PDB file of C-alpha atoms and ligand atoms in Angstrom:
ATOM      1  CA  MET A   1       0.868   7.745   3.582  1.00 67.00           C
ATOM      2  CA  SER A   2       0.411   7.271  -0.169  1.00 72.00           C
ATOM      3  CA  ALA A   3       3.257   5.800  -2.234  1.00 71.00           C
ATOM      4  CA  ALA A   4       3.731   9.164  -3.934  1.00 69.00           C
ATOM      5  CA  ASP A   5       4.406  10.856  -0.582  1.00 88.00           C
ATOM      6  CA  LEU A   6       7.285   8.515   0.264  1.00 96.00           C
ATOM      7  CA  VAL A   7      10.806   9.822   0.366  1.00 98.00           C
ATOM      8  CA  LEU A   8      13.363   7.230  -0.733  1.00 98.00           C
ATOM      9  CA  LEU A   9      17.062   6.910  -0.202  1.00 98.00           C
ATOM     10  CA  LEU A  10      18.118   6.131  -3.765  1.00 98.00           C
ATOM     11  CA  ASN A  11      21.823   5.603  -4.351  1.00 98.00           C
ATOM     12  CA  ASP A  12      22.498   7.457  -1.121  1.00 97.00           C
ATOM     13  CA  ARG A  13      20.373  10.506  -1.926  1.00 98.00           C
ATOM     14  CA  LEU A  14      16.987  11.325  -0.437  1.00 98.00           C
ATOM     15  CA  VAL A  15      14.473  11.713  -3.271  1.00 98.00           C
ATOM     16  CA  PRO A  16      10.669  12.045  -3.212  1.00 98.00           C
ATOM     17  CA  ALA A  17       9.259   8.810  -4.677  1.00 97.00           C
ATOM     18  CA  ARG A  18       7.358  10.659  -7.374  1.00 96.00           C
ATOM     19  CA  ARG A  19      10.626  12.064  -8.756  1.00 96.00           C
ATOM     20  CA  ALA A  20      12.835   9.006  -8.135  1.00 97.00           C
ATOM     21  CA  THR A  21      13.995   7.269 -11.309  1.00 97.00           C
ATOM     22  CA  ILE A  22      16.180   4.325 -12.246  1.00 97.00           C
ATOM     23  CA  SER A  23      17.360   3.172 -15.658  1.00 97.00           C
ATOM     24  CA  ALA A  24      14.850   1.264 -17.829  1.00 97.00           C
ATOM     25  CA  LEU A  25      17.709  -1.208 -18.354  1.00 97.00           C
ATOM     26  CA  ASP A  26      18.219  -1.743 -14.641  1.00 98.00           C
ATOM     27  CA  ARG A  27      18.772  -5.479 -14.235  1.00 98.00           C
ATOM     28  CA  GLY A  28      16.452  -5.506 -11.251  1.00 98.00           C
ATOM     29  CA  PHE A  29      13.635  -4.448 -13.564  1.00 97.00           C
ATOM     30  CA  VAL A  30      14.635  -6.474 -16.612  1.00 97.00           C
ATOM     31  CA  TYR A  31      15.689  -9.753 -14.932  1.00 97.00           C
ATOM     32  CA  GLY A  32      14.748  -9.492 -11.269  1.00 97.00           C
ATOM     33  CA  ASP A  33      18.526  -9.441 -10.781  1.00 98.00           C
ATOM     34  CA  GLY A  34      18.701  -8.193  -7.240  1.00 98.00           C
ATOM     35  CA  LEU A  35      18.050  -8.797  -3.566  1.00 98.00           C
ATOM     36  CA  PHE A  36      16.258  -7.188  -0.671  1.00 98.00           C
ATOM     37  CA  GLU A  37      15.754  -7.182   3.081  1.00 98.00           C
ATOM     38  CA  THR A  38      12.876  -5.983   5.198  1.00 98.00           C
ATOM     39  CA  LEU A  39      13.345  -5.165   8.842  1.00 98.00           C
ATOM     40  CA  ARG A  40      11.320  -3.467  11.526  1.00 98.00           C
ATOM     41  CA  THR A  41      12.153  -0.354  13.469  1.00 98.00           C
ATOM     42  CA  TYR A  42      10.809   0.441  16.937  1.00 98.00           C
ATOM     43  CA  SER A  43      10.556   4.172  17.670  1.00 97.00           C
ATOM     44  CA  GLY A  44      13.341   4.877  15.220  1.00 97.00           C
ATOM     45  CA  ARG A  45      15.622   1.988  16.202  1.00 97.00           C
ATOM     46  CA  PRO A  46      16.148  -0.985  13.884  1.00 98.00           C
ATOM     47  CA  PHE A  47      15.824  -4.436  15.442  1.00 98.00           C
ATOM     48  CA  SER A  48      18.310  -7.112  14.357  1.00 98.00           C
ATOM     49  CA  LEU A  49      19.934  -4.865  11.761  1.00 98.00           C
ATOM     50  CA  ALA A  50      23.172  -6.896  11.754  1.00 97.00           C
ATOM     51  CA  PRO A  51      21.546 -10.311  11.030  1.00 98.00           C
ATOM     52  CA  HIS A  52      19.483  -8.766   8.227  1.00 98.00           C
ATOM     53  CA  LEU A  53      22.606  -7.251   6.678  1.00 98.00           C
ATOM     54  CA  ARG A  54      24.492 -10.531   7.097  1.00 98.00           C
ATOM     55  CA  ARG A  55      21.744 -12.407   5.249  1.00 98.00           C
ATOM     56  CA  LEU A  56      21.811  -9.842   2.451  1.00 98.00           C
ATOM     57  CA  ALA A  57      25.614  -9.940   2.294  1.00 98.00           C
ATOM     58  CA  ARG A  58      25.565 -13.751   2.084  1.00 98.00           C
ATOM     59  CA  SER A  59      23.143 -13.630  -0.839  1.00 98.00           C
ATOM     60  CA  ALA A  60      25.127 -10.810  -2.470  1.00 98.00           C
ATOM     61  CA  ARG A  61      28.225 -13.023  -2.329  1.00 98.00           C
ATOM     62  CA  VAL A  62      26.355 -15.968  -3.848  1.00 97.00           C
ATOM     63  CA  PHE A  63      25.013 -13.854  -6.733  1.00 97.00           C
ATOM     64  CA  ARG A  64      28.147 -11.665  -6.937  1.00 97.00           C
ATOM     65  CA  ILE A  65      26.462  -8.335  -6.448  1.00 98.00           C
ATOM     66  CA  PRO A  66      28.755  -5.821  -4.752  1.00 97.00           C
ATOM     67  CA  PHE A  67      27.283  -4.811  -1.405  1.00 96.00           C
ATOM     68  CA  ALA A  68      28.730  -3.093   1.675  1.00 92.00           C
ATOM     69  CA  ALA A  69      27.092  -4.657   4.721  1.00 91.00           C
ATOM     70  CA  ALA A  70      28.547  -2.778   7.724  1.00 96.00           C
ATOM     71  CA  PRO A  71      25.784  -1.958  10.248  1.00 97.00           C
ATOM     72  CA  ALA A  72      27.694   1.245  11.143  1.00 97.00           C
ATOM     73  CA  TYR A  73      27.180   2.386   7.543  1.00 97.00           C
ATOM     74  CA  TRP A  74      23.477   1.526   7.404  1.00 98.00           C
ATOM     75  CA  GLN A  75      22.352   2.597  10.882  1.00 97.00           C
ATOM     76  CA  PRO A  76      22.467   6.364  10.156  1.00 98.00           C
ATOM     77  CA  ARG A  77      20.889   5.799   6.750  1.00 98.00           C
ATOM     78  CA  VAL A  78      17.949   4.014   8.339  1.00 98.00           C
ATOM     79  CA  ARG A  79      17.492   7.072  10.569  1.00 98.00           C
ATOM     80  CA  ARG A  80      17.700   9.431   7.595  1.00 98.00           C
ATOM     81  CA  VAL A  81      14.945   7.580   5.769  1.00 98.00           C
ATOM     82  CA  LEU A  82      12.778   7.365   8.878  1.00 98.00           C
ATOM     83  CA  ARG A  83      13.229  11.070   9.594  1.00 98.00           C
ATOM     84  CA  ALA A  84      12.447  12.035   5.991  1.00 98.00           C
ATOM     85  CA  ASN A  85       9.176  10.077   6.249  1.00 98.00           C
ATOM     86  CA  ASP A  86       8.277  11.232   9.745  1.00 98.00           C
ATOM     87  CA  LEU A  87       8.605   7.693  11.113  1.00 98.00           C
ATOM     88  CA  LEU A  88      11.180   8.249  13.858  1.00 98.00           C
ATOM     89  CA  THR A  89       8.716   8.091  16.731  1.00 97.00           C
ATOM     90  CA  THR A  90       6.557   5.168  15.604  1.00 97.00           C
ATOM     91  CA  ASP A  91       7.265   1.597  14.462  1.00 98.00           C
ATOM     92  CA  ALA A  92       7.952   1.090  10.759  1.00 98.00           C
ATOM     93  CA  ALA A  93       9.022  -1.365   8.086  1.00 98.00           C
ATOM     94  CA  VAL A  94      12.286  -0.563   6.327  1.00 98.00           C
ATOM     95  CA  ARG A  95      13.130  -2.194   3.043  1.00 98.00           C
ATOM     96  CA  LEU A  96      16.603  -2.199   1.521  1.00 98.00           C
ATOM     97  CA  THR A  97      16.712  -3.222  -2.138  1.00 98.00           C
ATOM     98  CA  ILE A  98      19.840  -3.742  -4.213  1.00 98.00           C
ATOM     99  CA  SER A  99      19.898  -4.613  -7.867  1.00 98.00           C
ATOM    100  CA  ARG A 100      22.938  -5.323 -10.013  1.00 98.00           C
ATOM    101  CA  GLY A 101      22.245  -1.973 -11.658  1.00 98.00           C
ATOM    102  CA  PRO A 102      21.802  -0.887 -15.290  1.00 97.00           C
ATOM    103  CA  GLY A 103      22.432  -3.209 -18.349  1.00 90.00           C
ATOM    104  CA  PRO A 104      23.729  -3.593 -21.155  1.00 90.00           C
ATOM    105  CA  PHE A 105      20.878  -5.803 -22.281  1.00 91.00           C
ATOM    106  CA  GLY A 106      21.662  -9.540 -22.100  1.00 94.00           C
ATOM    107  CA  ILE A 107      21.386 -12.025 -19.271  1.00 95.00           C
ATOM    108  CA  VAL A 108      25.108 -12.456 -18.627  1.00 96.00           C
ATOM    109  CA  PRO A 109      26.037  -9.553 -16.382  1.00 96.00           C
ATOM    110  CA  PRO A 110      28.911  -7.261 -17.303  1.00 94.00           C
ATOM    111  CA  GLU A 111      32.157  -7.516 -15.349  1.00 92.00           C
ATOM    112  CA  ARG A 112      31.818  -4.067 -13.844  1.00 94.00           C
ATOM    113  CA  VAL A 113      28.480  -3.074 -12.413  1.00 96.00           C
ATOM    114  CA  ALA A 114      27.083  -0.120 -10.523  1.00 97.00           C
ATOM    115  CA  PRO A 115      24.382  -1.552  -8.229  1.00 98.00           C
ATOM    116  CA  THR A 116      21.207   0.397  -7.653  1.00 98.00           C
ATOM    117  CA  VAL A 117      20.570   0.725  -3.934  1.00 98.00           C
ATOM    118  CA  MET A 118      17.279   1.903  -2.529  1.00 98.00           C
ATOM    119  CA  MET A 119      15.945   2.160   0.995  1.00 98.00           C
ATOM    120  CA  LEU A 120      12.393   3.025   1.882  1.00 98.00           C
ATOM    121  CA  ALA A 121      10.397   3.141   5.087  1.00 98.00           C
ATOM    122  CA  THR A 122       6.665   2.694   5.457  1.00 98.00           C
ATOM    123  CA  PRO A 123       4.234   2.577   8.357  1.00 98.00           C
ATOM    124  CA  LEU A 124       3.249  -0.913   9.485  1.00 98.00           C
ATOM    125  CA  ASP A 125       0.043  -2.557   8.343  1.00 97.00           C
ATOM    126  CA  PRO A 126      -2.666  -0.846  10.442  1.00 97.00           C
ATOM    127  CA  ARG A 127      -4.434  -4.218  10.838  1.00 97.00           C
ATOM    128  CA  LEU A 128      -1.432  -5.676  12.653  1.00 98.00           C
ATOM    129  CA  PRO A 129      -2.320  -4.966  16.334  1.00 98.00           C
ATOM    130  CA  ASP A 130      -5.745  -6.542  15.892  1.00 98.00           C
ATOM    131  CA  ALA A 131      -4.274  -9.491  13.979  1.00 98.00           C
ATOM    132  CA  GLN A 132      -1.691 -10.048  16.704  1.00 98.00           C
ATOM    133  CA  ALA A 133      -4.385  -9.969  19.387  1.00 98.00           C
ATOM    134  CA  ARG A 134      -7.019 -12.141  17.723  1.00 98.00           C
ATOM    135  CA  GLY A 135      -5.082 -14.267  15.272  1.00 98.00           C
ATOM    136  CA  VAL A 136      -5.424 -14.639  11.506  1.00 98.00           C
ATOM    137  CA  LYS A 137      -6.477 -17.064   8.841  1.00 98.00           C
ATOM    138  CA  ILE A 138      -4.005 -18.629   6.409  1.00 98.00           C
ATOM    139  CA  CYS A 139      -4.495 -20.610   3.213  1.00 98.00           C
ATOM    140  CA  PHE A 140      -2.297 -22.855   1.087  1.00 98.00           C
ATOM    141  CA  PHE A 141      -0.559 -21.671  -2.080  1.00 97.00           C
ATOM    142  CA  PRO A 142      -1.983 -23.840  -4.880  1.00 95.00           C
ATOM    143  CA  PHE A 143       1.290 -24.337  -6.834  1.00 93.00           C
ATOM    144  CA  ARG A 144       4.482 -26.143  -5.861  1.00 91.00           C
ATOM    145  CA  LEU A 145       7.657 -24.077  -5.909  1.00 82.00           C
ATOM    146  CA  ALA A 146      10.839 -25.265  -7.587  1.00 76.00           C
ATOM    147  CA  ALA A 147      14.119 -24.974  -5.667  1.00 72.00           C
ATOM    148  CA  ALA A 148      15.453 -23.023  -8.665  1.00 73.00           C
ATOM    149  CA  THR A 149      13.615 -19.967  -7.348  1.00 81.00           C
ATOM    150  CA  PHE A 150      16.296 -19.783  -4.612  1.00 90.00           C
ATOM    151  CA  PRO A 151      13.958 -19.788  -1.634  1.00 92.00           C
ATOM    152  CA  SER A 152      16.806 -19.323   0.833  1.00 93.00           C
ATOM    153  CA  HIS A 153      17.592 -15.869  -0.608  1.00 95.00           C
ATOM    154  CA  LYS A 154      15.428 -12.758  -0.712  1.00 96.00           C
ATOM    155  CA  THR A 155      15.820 -12.206  -4.437  1.00 96.00           C
ATOM    156  CA  LEU A 156      13.719  -9.762  -6.456  1.00 96.00           C
ATOM    157  CA  HIS A 157      11.928 -12.805  -7.876  1.00 93.00           C
ATOM    158  CA  TYR A 158       8.907 -12.430  -5.601  1.00 94.00           C
ATOM    159  CA  LEU A 159       6.172 -13.225  -8.091  1.00 95.00           C
ATOM    160  CA  PRO A 160       5.067 -16.312  -6.114  1.00 95.00           C
ATOM    161  CA  ALA A 161       4.657 -14.066  -3.065  1.00 96.00           C
ATOM    162  CA  VAL A 162       2.690 -11.507  -5.091  1.00 97.00           C
ATOM    163  CA  LEU A 163       0.391 -14.246  -6.331  1.00 97.00           C
ATOM    164  CA  GLY A 164       0.212 -15.843  -2.886  1.00 98.00           C
ATOM    165  CA  LYS A 165      -0.836 -12.586  -1.251  1.00 98.00           C
ATOM    166  CA  MET A 166      -3.507 -12.056  -3.927  1.00 98.00           C
ATOM    167  CA  ILE A 167      -4.836 -15.573  -3.327  1.00 98.00           C
ATOM    168  CA  ALA A 168      -4.774 -14.994   0.429  1.00 98.00           C
ATOM    169  CA  ARG A 169      -6.737 -11.776   0.027  1.00 98.00           C
ATOM    170  CA  ARG A 170      -9.335 -13.583  -2.051  1.00 97.00           C
ATOM    171  CA  HIS A 171      -9.699 -16.167   0.751  1.00 96.00           C
ATOM    172  CA  GLY A 172      -9.927 -13.474   3.418  1.00 98.00           C
ATOM    173  CA  ALA A 173      -6.602 -14.800   4.733  1.00 98.00           C
ATOM    174  CA  TRP A 174      -3.517 -12.960   5.979  1.00 98.00           C
ATOM    175  CA  GLU A 175      -0.981 -15.276   4.412  1.00 98.00           C
ATOM    176  CA  ALA A 176      -0.605 -18.102   1.884  1.00 98.00           C
ATOM    177  CA  VAL A 177       1.666 -20.992   2.812  1.00 98.00           C
ATOM    178  CA  TYR A 178       3.904 -22.748   0.295  1.00 97.00           C
ATOM    179  CA  LEU A 179       3.823 -26.547   0.235  1.00 96.00           C
ATOM    180  CA  GLY A 180       6.625 -28.808  -0.994  1.00 93.00           C
ATOM    181  CA  ALA A 181       6.228 -31.534  -3.595  1.00 85.00           C
ATOM    182  CA  ASP A 182       5.377 -34.078  -0.882  1.00 89.00           C
ATOM    183  CA  ASP A 183       2.757 -31.817   0.714  1.00 92.00           C
ATOM    184  CA  THR A 184       5.099 -30.691   3.455  1.00 95.00           C
ATOM    185  CA  VAL A 185       4.681 -27.184   4.763  1.00 97.00           C
ATOM    186  CA  LEU A 186       7.513 -24.888   3.730  1.00 97.00           C
ATOM    187  CA  GLU A 187       6.833 -21.290   4.770  1.00 97.00           C
ATOM    188  CA  GLY A 188       4.517 -18.364   4.169  1.00 98.00           C
ATOM    189  CA  THR A 189       5.030 -16.001   1.233  1.00 98.00           C
ATOM    190  CA  THR A 190       6.699 -13.577   3.650  1.00 98.00           C
ATOM    191  CA  SER A 191       6.862 -15.496   6.913  1.00 98.00           C
ATOM    192  CA  ASN A 192       8.077 -18.670   8.587  1.00 98.00           C
ATOM    193  CA  VAL A 193       5.619 -21.169  10.046  1.00 98.00           C
ATOM    194  CA  PHE A 194       5.517 -22.867  13.445  1.00 98.00           C
ATOM    195  CA  ALA A 195       3.012 -25.346  14.867  1.00 98.00           C
ATOM    196  CA  VAL A 196       2.412 -26.581  18.404  1.00 98.00           C
ATOM    197  CA  ALA A 197       1.527 -30.229  18.954  1.00 98.00           C
ATOM    198  CA  ARG A 198       1.413 -31.878  22.384  1.00 97.00           C
ATOM    199  CA  GLY A 199       3.255 -28.975  23.984  1.00 96.00           C
ATOM    200  CA  ARG A 200       6.051 -29.089  21.446  1.00 98.00           C
ATOM    201  CA  LEU A 201       6.954 -26.317  19.024  1.00 98.00           C
ATOM    202  CA  LEU A 202       7.602 -27.622  15.515  1.00 98.00           C
ATOM    203  CA  THR A 203       8.981 -25.807  12.487  1.00 98.00           C
ATOM    204  CA  PRO A 204      10.130 -26.994   9.068  1.00 98.00           C
ATOM    205  CA  PRO A 205      13.910 -27.426   8.690  1.00 97.00           C
ATOM    206  CA  LEU A 206      15.978 -24.860   6.779  1.00 96.00           C
ATOM    207  CA  HIS A 207      15.701 -26.598   3.479  1.00 91.00           C
ATOM    208  CA  GLY A 208      13.968 -24.738   0.675  1.00 92.00           C
ATOM    209  CA  ILE A 209      12.916 -21.858   2.914  1.00 96.00           C
ATOM    210  CA  LEU A 210      14.262 -18.475   3.973  1.00 97.00           C
ATOM    211  CA  PRO A 211      16.340 -18.552   7.164  1.00 98.00           C
ATOM    212  CA  GLY A 212      14.138 -15.993   8.901  1.00 98.00           C
ATOM    213  CA  VAL A 213      15.758 -13.666  11.389  1.00 98.00           C
ATOM    214  CA  THR A 214      12.620 -13.856  13.554  1.00 98.00           C
ATOM    215  CA  ARG A 215      12.532 -17.654  13.246  1.00 98.00           C
ATOM    216  CA  GLN A 216      16.055 -17.724  14.645  1.00 98.00           C
ATOM    217  CA  VAL A 217      15.108 -15.392  17.515  1.00 98.00           C
ATOM    218  CA  LEU A 218      12.138 -17.614  18.317  1.00 98.00           C
ATOM    219  CA  THR A 219      14.287 -20.716  18.667  1.00 97.00           C
ATOM    220  CA  THR A 220      16.295 -18.893  21.349  1.00 96.00           C
ATOM    221  CA  LEU A 221      13.161 -17.677  23.124  1.00 98.00           C
ATOM    222  CA  ALA A 222      11.573 -21.132  23.102  1.00 98.00           C
ATOM    223  CA  LYS A 223      14.672 -22.475  24.814  1.00 97.00           C
ATOM    224  CA  ARG A 224      14.526 -19.670  27.371  1.00 97.00           C
ATOM    225  CA  LEU A 225      10.885 -20.475  28.129  1.00 98.00           C
ATOM    226  CA  GLY A 226      11.568 -24.214  28.356  1.00 98.00           C
ATOM    227  CA  ILE A 227       9.342 -24.995  25.352  1.00 98.00           C
ATOM    228  CA  PRO A 228      10.724 -28.010  23.488  1.00 98.00           C
ATOM    229  CA  LEU A 229      11.401 -27.100  19.862  1.00 98.00           C
ATOM    230  CA  ARG A 230      11.933 -29.476  16.993  1.00 97.00           C
ATOM    231  CA  GLU A 231      12.922 -28.689  13.408  1.00 98.00           C
ATOM    232  CA  GLN A 232      11.115 -31.368  11.480  1.00 97.00           C
ATOM    233  CA  PRO A 233       9.145 -31.748   8.262  1.00 96.00           C
ATOM    234  CA  LEU A 234       5.544 -30.742   8.896  1.00 97.00           C
ATOM    235  CA  THR A 235       2.844 -32.159   6.689  1.00 96.00           C
ATOM    236  CA  ARG A 236      -0.213 -30.246   5.592  1.00 97.00           C
ATOM    237  CA  ARG A 237      -2.291 -32.660   7.676  1.00 97.00           C
ATOM    238  CA  ALA A 238      -0.156 -32.082  10.750  1.00 97.00           C
ATOM    239  CA  LEU A 239      -0.634 -28.340  10.352  1.00 98.00           C
ATOM    240  CA  LEU A 240      -4.394 -28.791  10.086  1.00 98.00           C
ATOM    241  CA  ALA A 241      -4.367 -30.928  13.238  1.00 98.00           C
ATOM    242  CA  ALA A 242      -2.032 -28.689  15.277  1.00 98.00           C
ATOM    243  CA  ASP A 243      -3.084 -27.272  18.655  1.00 98.00           C
ATOM    244  CA  GLU A 244      -1.570 -23.907  17.744  1.00 98.00           C
ATOM    245  CA  VAL A 245      -0.087 -22.378  14.601  1.00 98.00           C
ATOM    246  CA  LEU A 246       1.898 -19.179  14.327  1.00 98.00           C
ATOM    247  CA  LEU A 247       3.800 -17.136  11.770  1.00 98.00           C
ATOM    248  CA  THR A 248       6.988 -15.179  12.289  1.00 98.00           C
ATOM    249  CA  ALA A 249       8.559 -12.324  10.353  1.00 98.00           C
ATOM    250  CA  SER A 250      10.303  -9.098  11.297  1.00 98.00           C
ATOM    251  CA  THR A 251       7.306  -6.867  10.681  1.00 98.00           C
ATOM    252  CA  ILE A 252       4.608  -9.144  12.153  1.00 98.00           C
ATOM    253  CA  GLU A 253       6.781 -10.516  14.999  1.00 98.00           C
ATOM    254  CA  VAL A 254       4.803 -13.520  16.334  1.00 98.00           C
ATOM    255  CA  LEU A 255       1.407 -13.746  14.652  1.00 98.00           C
ATOM    256  CA  PRO A 256      -1.139 -16.307  15.891  1.00 98.00           C
ATOM    257  CA  VAL A 257      -3.012 -18.334  13.277  1.00 98.00           C
ATOM    258  CA  VAL A 258      -6.531 -19.337  14.336  1.00 98.00           C
ATOM    259  CA  ARG A 259      -7.797 -20.768  11.056  1.00 98.00           C
ATOM    260  CA  VAL A 260      -6.108 -22.793   8.308  1.00 98.00           C
ATOM    261  CA  GLU A 261      -8.409 -22.590   5.290  1.00 97.00           C
ATOM    262  CA  ARG A 262     -11.720 -23.950   6.653  1.00 97.00           C
ATOM    263  CA  THR A 263     -10.209 -25.611   9.715  1.00 98.00           C
ATOM    264  CA  ARG A 264     -10.233 -23.908  13.098  1.00 98.00           C
ATOM    265  CA  VAL A 265      -6.925 -24.114  14.965  1.00 98.00           C
ATOM    266  CA  GLY A 266      -7.394 -25.297  18.576  1.00 96.00           C
ATOM    267  CA  ASP A 267     -10.388 -23.519  20.019  1.00 96.00           C
ATOM    268  CA  GLY A 268     -10.157 -20.705  17.493  1.00 97.00           C
ATOM    269  CA  ALA A 269      -8.242 -18.291  19.730  1.00 98.00           C
ATOM    270  CA  PRO A 270      -4.481 -17.743  20.091  1.00 98.00           C
ATOM    271  CA  GLY A 271      -3.083 -20.535  22.288  1.00 98.00           C
ATOM    272  CA  PRO A 272      -0.993 -20.299  25.465  1.00 98.00           C
ATOM    273  CA  ILE A 273       2.368 -21.118  23.871  1.00 98.00           C
ATOM    274  CA  THR A 274       1.819 -18.532  21.133  1.00 98.00           C
ATOM    275  CA  ARG A 275       0.876 -15.945  23.764  1.00 98.00           C
ATOM    276  CA  ALA A 276       3.952 -16.752  25.848  1.00 98.00           C
ATOM    277  CA  LEU A 277       6.164 -16.393  22.763  1.00 98.00           C
ATOM    278  CA  GLN A 278       4.532 -13.092  21.800  1.00 98.00           C
ATOM    279  CA  ILE A 279       5.218 -11.686  25.262  1.00 98.00           C
ATOM    280  CA  GLU A 280       8.775 -13.014  25.365  1.00 98.00           C
ATOM    281  CA  TYR A 281       9.458 -11.658  21.881  1.00 98.00           C
ATOM    282  CA  ARG A 282       8.362  -8.169  22.936  1.00 98.00           C
ATOM    283  CA  ARG A 283      10.571  -8.391  26.030  1.00 98.00           C
ATOM    284  CA  HIS A 284      13.491  -9.561  23.933  1.00 98.00           C
ATOM    285  CA  VAL A 285      13.088  -6.676  21.468  1.00 98.00           C
ATOM    286  CA  ALA A 286      12.879  -4.151  24.325  1.00 97.00           C
ATOM    287  CA  ARG A 287      16.026  -5.576  25.914  1.00 97.00           C
ATOM    288  CA  ALA A 288      17.931  -5.700  22.624  1.00 96.00           C
ATOM    289  CA  LEU A 289      17.051  -2.106  21.769  1.00 96.00           C
ATOM    290  CA  ALA A 290      17.957  -0.866  25.251  1.00 93.00           C
ATOM    291  CA  GLU A 291      21.370  -2.590  25.296  1.00 82.00           C
ATOM    292  CA  PRO A 292      23.452  -0.501  22.904  1.00 60.00           C
ATOM    293  CA  ARG A 293      21.880   2.654  24.286  1.00 55.00           C
ATOM    294  CA  ARG A 294      23.161   1.911  27.748  1.00 50.00           C
ATOM    295  CA  ARG A 295      26.627   1.222  26.411  1.00 50.00           C
ATOM    296  CA  ARG A 296      26.723   4.121  23.968  1.00 45.00           C
ATOM    297  CA  ALA A 297      28.637   7.211  25.101  1.00 43.00           C
ATOM    298  CA  PRO A 298      26.494  10.341  25.476  1.00 42.00           C
ATOM    299  CA  ARG A 299      26.227  12.101  22.143  1.00 43.00           C
ATOM    300  CA  THR A 300      27.309  15.671  21.592  1.00 37.00           C
ATOM    301  CA  ARG A 301      24.743  18.232  20.542  1.00 40.00           C
ATOM    302  CA  ALA A 302      25.979  18.196  16.950  1.00 37.00           C
ATOM    303  CA  GLN A 303      25.455  14.438  16.759  1.00 35.00           C
ATOM    304  CA  ARG A 304      21.862  14.679  17.938  1.00 36.00           C
ATOM    305  CA  THR A 305      19.348  14.284  15.148  1.00 31.00           C
TER     306      THR A 305
HETATM  307  C1  PLP B   1       9.738 -16.112   2.153  1.00 63.76           C
HETATM  308  C2  PLP B   1       9.945 -15.526   3.506  1.00 63.76           C
HETATM  309  N1  PLP B   1      10.070 -16.351   4.563  1.00 63.76           N
HETATM  310  C3  PLP B   1      10.248 -15.865   5.812  1.00 63.76           C
HETATM  311  C4  PLP B   1      10.303 -14.493   6.062  1.00 63.76           C
HETATM  312  C5  PLP B   1      10.529 -13.987   7.454  1.00 63.76           C
HETATM  313  O1  PLP B   1      11.855 -13.504   7.576  1.00 63.76           O
HETATM  314  P1  PLP B   1      12.315 -12.516   8.720  1.00 63.76           P
HETATM  315  O2  PLP B   1      11.960 -13.163  10.021  1.00 63.76           O
HETATM  316  O3  PLP B   1      13.797 -12.429   8.530  1.00 63.76           O
HETATM  317  O4  PLP B   1      11.626 -11.219   8.518  1.00 63.76           O
HETATM  318  C6  PLP B   1      10.191 -13.602   4.979  1.00 63.76           C
HETATM  319  C7  PLP B   1      10.244 -12.172   5.208  1.00 63.76           C
HETATM  320  O5  PLP B   1       9.869 -11.379   4.385  1.00 63.76           O
HETATM  321  C8  PLP B   1      10.023 -14.132   3.673  1.00 63.76           C
HETATM  322  O6  PLP B   1       9.916 -13.321   2.599  1.00 63.76           O
END
């Protein structure tokens, strides 16, 4: 699907991407004054919609951008976008973007704003199944990030991620990993990082990184599987010496890493703990998506879409 063929939900109206317009003074464009979320849908059903909306709502409160976060409001809109893009029967990535809306020009925002709200759905990266099966390479982002970029919020300031993904592509890598000032591993440009050392799952603490929805799910699954998990600072060296490394994010789920720059991870194939987590994650998603269905009352014909 080319970008021009997309149909967007822009300010609650379905519009073909090639005809969709926003103001040239939109603060999202002029100042990166906005936020976003990306979640994954499985055969038309969003996974972890509520935690994604909660994270967005929390950031919206911090930056004082009006945003209505009720899952009951967004659920049917996700379906509308999926249906308009013929993505109801496959898995897809759904992105919800909100900006503070149009100007006037000047950094201080006006008292009253009309946020621009856009939702789009795209097919998943076609390389993903192979990457999940065989594992991927990652590299390190060559610059240190300042906390002033608000790493714990998904703001529209994603230039480091854009650069990181370009660097990763140049290295033949899937992802670039941000390092802190003291060479500690922070997170990927669009993923959280875990390592396995001596049977223990390690992940950097929630300081200067995004509180990933998938990261949170993984901590629960590790407990369920009896895998000891520790949130602790992880040095670059420790990552290079790890027995297993994996990335998490809503779209990629649990993605094994088999190479960190020039260093092979373990024996160069996804390790047993990563495999166990991949399987458990899939089971967890299947259970979570089946739950509300079982509880939901049968729909009338008019409700069926
Ligand atoms: C910087 C960053 N860290 C981590 C993640 C993973 O978050 P989640 O598991 O909520 O998709 C993302 C997702 O895009 C991200 O942009």
